[in-house]
Tab-separated table of C-alpha atoms in Angstrom:
chain	number	residue	atom	x	y	z
A	798	UNK	CA	0.015	0.028	-0.041
A	799	UNK	CA	1.419	3.340	-1.038
A	800	UNK	CA	0.719	6.128	1.542
A	801	UNK	CA	-0.337	9.582	0.399
A	802	UNK	CA	1.855	12.301	1.732
A	803	UNK	CA	0.302	15.552	3.129
A	804	UNK	CA	2.195	18.900	3.699
A	805	UNK	CA	2.172	18.394	7.482
A	806	UNK	CA	4.146	15.148	6.921
A	807	UNK	CA	0.859	13.060	7.838
A	808	UNK	CA	0.575	9.911	5.663
A	809	UNK	CA	-2.853	8.769	4.364
A	810	UNK	CA	-3.758	5.414	2.954
A	811	UNK	CA	-6.007	7.224	0.325
A	812	UNK	CA	-5.952	10.426	-1.622
A	813	UNK	CA	-9.700	10.669	-1.200
A	814	UNK	CA	-12.792	8.926	0.215
A	815	UNK	CA	-15.665	9.096	-2.038
A	816	UNK	CA	-19.005	9.524	-0.550
A	817	UNK	CA	-21.928	8.933	-2.930
A	818	UNK	CA	-25.405	7.514	-3.044
A	819	UNK	CA	-25.966	4.021	-4.388
A	820	UNK	CA	-27.946	5.465	-7.169
A	821	UNK	CA	-24.919	7.525	-8.294
A	822	UNK	CA	-22.453	4.551	-8.264
A	823	UNK	CA	-21.946	4.588	-11.916
A	824	UNK	CA	-20.423	8.085	-11.738
A	825	UNK	CA	-18.222	7.163	-8.831
A	826	UNK	CA	-17.102	3.836	-10.239
A	827	UNK	CA	-16.765	4.592	-13.916
A	828	UNK	CA	-15.827	8.220	-14.073
A	829	UNK	CA	-13.926	8.922	-10.917
A	830	UNK	CA	-12.075	5.681	-10.909
A	831	UNK	CA	-11.005	6.039	-14.455
A	832	UNK	CA	-10.033	9.768	-14.386
A	833	UNK	CA	-8.501	9.859	-10.896
A	834	UNK	CA	-7.115	6.440	-10.024
A	835	UNK	CA	-6.266	5.033	-13.513
A	836	UNK	CA	-5.075	8.266	-15.333
A	837	UNK	CA	-3.719	10.306	-12.314
A	838	UNK	CA	-2.864	7.656	-9.738
A	839	UNK	CA	-4.879	9.108	-6.987
A	840	UNK	CA	-5.841	6.251	-4.655
A	841	UNK	CA	-9.623	6.416	-3.940
A	842	UNK	CA	-11.507	4.692	-1.183
A	843	UNK	CA	-14.976	3.660	-2.243
A	844	UNK	CA	-17.401	1.882	0.160
A	845	UNK	CA	-18.234	-0.993	-2.180
A	846	UNK	CA	-14.745	-1.736	-2.747
A	847	UNK	CA	-12.688	-0.836	0.362
A	848	UNK	CA	-15.058	-1.273	3.289
A	849	UNK	CA	-14.261	-4.395	5.407
A	850	UNK	CA	-17.077	-6.891	5.469
A	851	UNK	CA	-18.362	-7.661	8.885
A	852	UNK	CA	-17.296	-4.399	10.317
A	853	UNK	CA	-19.810	-1.804	11.675
A	854	UNK	CA	-20.853	0.600	8.868
A	855	UNK	CA	-20.109	3.705	11.057
A	856	UNK	CA	-16.698	2.255	11.959
A	857	UNK	CA	-15.959	1.691	8.287
A	858	UNK	CA	-17.165	5.165	7.293
A	859	UNK	CA	-15.059	6.958	10.113
A	860	UNK	CA	-11.894	4.872	9.343
A	861	UNK	CA	-12.161	5.639	5.709
A	862	UNK	CA	-12.515	9.411	6.306
A	863	UNK	CA	-9.633	9.372	8.855
A	864	UNK	CA	-7.341	7.549	6.500
A	865	UNK	CA	-8.122	9.718	3.521
A	866	UNK	CA	-6.497	13.036	2.626
A	867	UNK	CA	-9.752	14.470	1.399
A	868	UNK	CA	-13.378	13.442	1.178
A	869	UNK	CA	-15.174	13.908	-2.155
A	870	UNK	CA	-18.873	14.390	-1.907
A	871	UNK	CA	-20.863	13.380	-5.093
A	872	UNK	CA	-23.760	15.825	-4.322
A	873	UNK	CA	-27.082	14.803	-5.813
A	874	UNK	CA	-30.656	14.640	-4.752
A	875	UNK	CA	-30.089	10.944	-4.099
A	876	UNK	CA	-27.248	11.927	-1.677
A	877	UNK	CA	-29.411	14.399	0.237
A	878	UNK	CA	-32.000	11.650	0.759
A	879	UNK	CA	-29.545	9.080	1.982
A	880	UNK	CA	-29.075	8.653	5.733
A	881	UNK	CA	-25.578	7.098	5.346
A	882	UNK	CA	-24.513	9.778	2.919
A	883	UNK	CA	-25.314	12.449	5.324
A	884	UNK	CA	-23.633	10.552	7.983
A	885	UNK	CA	-20.538	10.518	5.855
A	886	UNK	CA	-20.807	14.186	5.176
A	887	UNK	CA	-21.157	15.029	8.957
A	888	UNK	CA	-18.248	12.698	9.950
A	889	UNK	CA	-15.999	14.391	7.307
A	890	UNK	CA	-17.076	17.849	8.821
A	891	UNK	CA	-16.209	16.516	12.230
A	892	UNK	CA	-12.890	15.166	11.060
A	893	UNK	CA	-12.126	18.658	9.548
A	894	UNK	CA	-13.134	20.556	12.798
A	895	UNK	CA	-11.845	18.301	15.505
A	896	UNK	CA	-8.957	16.050	14.022
A	897	UNK	CA	-7.398	18.497	11.468
A	898	UNK	CA	-7.747	21.935	12.988
A	899	UNK	CA	-10.442	23.247	10.644
A	900	UNK	CA	-8.497	22.183	7.562
A	901	UNK	CA	-10.995	21.882	4.668
A	902	UNK	CA	-11.088	18.119	3.850
A	903	UNK	CA	-14.469	18.221	2.049
A	904	UNK	CA	-14.635	18.696	-1.779
A	905	UNK	CA	-18.031	18.874	-3.230
A	906	UNK	CA	-19.069	17.846	-6.746
A	907	UNK	CA	-22.445	18.626	-7.864
A	908	UNK	CA	-23.822	16.128	-10.457
A	909	UNK	CA	-27.376	17.430	-10.131
A	910	UNK	CA	-28.704	21.057	-10.456
A	911	UNK	CA	-29.872	21.609	-6.929
A	912	UNK	CA	-31.356	25.007	-6.004
A	913	UNK	CA	-30.016	26.576	-2.772
A	914	UNK	CA	-33.503	26.228	-1.163
A	915	UNK	CA	-33.321	22.455	-1.581
A	916	UNK	CA	-30.130	22.156	0.323
A	917	UNK	CA	-29.900	21.513	4.144
A	918	UNK	CA	-28.737	24.727	5.951
A	919	UNK	CA	-25.389	23.112	6.991
A	920	UNK	CA	-24.602	22.181	3.375
A	921	UNK	CA	-25.714	25.531	2.053
A	922	UNK	CA	-23.350	27.290	4.566
A	923	UNK	CA	-20.495	25.218	3.207
A	924	UNK	CA	-21.446	25.874	-0.328
A	925	UNK	CA	-21.670	29.621	0.298
A	926	UNK	CA	-18.291	29.714	2.142
A	927	UNK	CA	-16.116	27.319	0.061
A	928	UNK	CA	-15.490	26.375	-3.439
A	929	UNK	CA	-17.280	23.437	-5.108
A	930	UNK	CA	-17.517	22.175	-8.736
A	931	UNK	CA	-20.520	21.272	-10.960
A	932	UNK	CA	-20.343	18.315	-13.432
A	933	UNK	CA	-20.347	19.893	-16.911
A	934	UNK	CA	-22.544	19.172	-19.830
A	935	UNK	CA	-19.939	19.870	-22.529
A	936	UNK	CA	-16.689	18.440	-23.736
A	937	UNK	CA	-14.581	21.584	-22.980
A	938	UNK	CA	-16.079	21.783	-19.583
A	939	UNK	CA	-15.282	18.112	-18.996
A	940	UNK	CA	-11.598	18.713	-19.488
A	941	UNK	CA	-11.502	21.643	-17.138
A	942	UNK	CA	-13.585	19.781	-14.522
A	943	UNK	CA	-11.180	16.781	-14.414
A	944	UNK	CA	-8.120	19.178	-14.420
A	945	UNK	CA	-9.553	21.107	-11.413
A	946	UNK	CA	-10.449	18.019	-9.478
A	947	UNK	CA	-6.976	16.551	-10.049
A	948	UNK	CA	-5.284	19.759	-9.040
A	949	UNK	CA	-7.340	20.066	-5.735
A	950	UNK	CA	-6.425	16.308	-4.923
A	951	UNK	CA	-2.765	16.592	-5.603
A	952	UNK	CA	-2.005	20.012	-4.167
C-alpha cells in the first residue's frame, strides 16, 4: 500500500474517500475511478470496494475518512435523501474540525442541479463559504472539470 503524503508530513492510505449515494455509483465507479485512479494515480476509497465486510458501517466510514487526505462528496438529490450519505458528510465535517484543526477536507462535486432552497442549511453554509464544482454538460467543461479535481487532490 502506497501512502499519500500531506504537507504536514501526515501519511494517508487514500488520496480521497468518495461519498456517494448508491444510485450515483456509476459516476463514482466509472468516471472517478477512470479519471483519478487510473489516469492520475490518486488512490480512492469507495465503500463498495474498500469497506471491510463484517465491520460496523459507522466504523468503516469513520476509518475511511480518517485515513483519507480528502473526502469527495458526490452531491445529488439521491445523496441528500440518504441517511448514510449524510452521516458520511457529517463525519467528514467533524474530522475537519476536531482532528485536522479546521482544515477543509471536504470537496463537493454537484452532479445534479440543486437549488439553494433544496439544500440543508449546514450544506448551504459550506457551499456559500467554500469552493465546489459542478459536473459539466460539454466536452470543454469536462476537460476543465477533471483538471480542477486533479489539481485539488494533488495540491
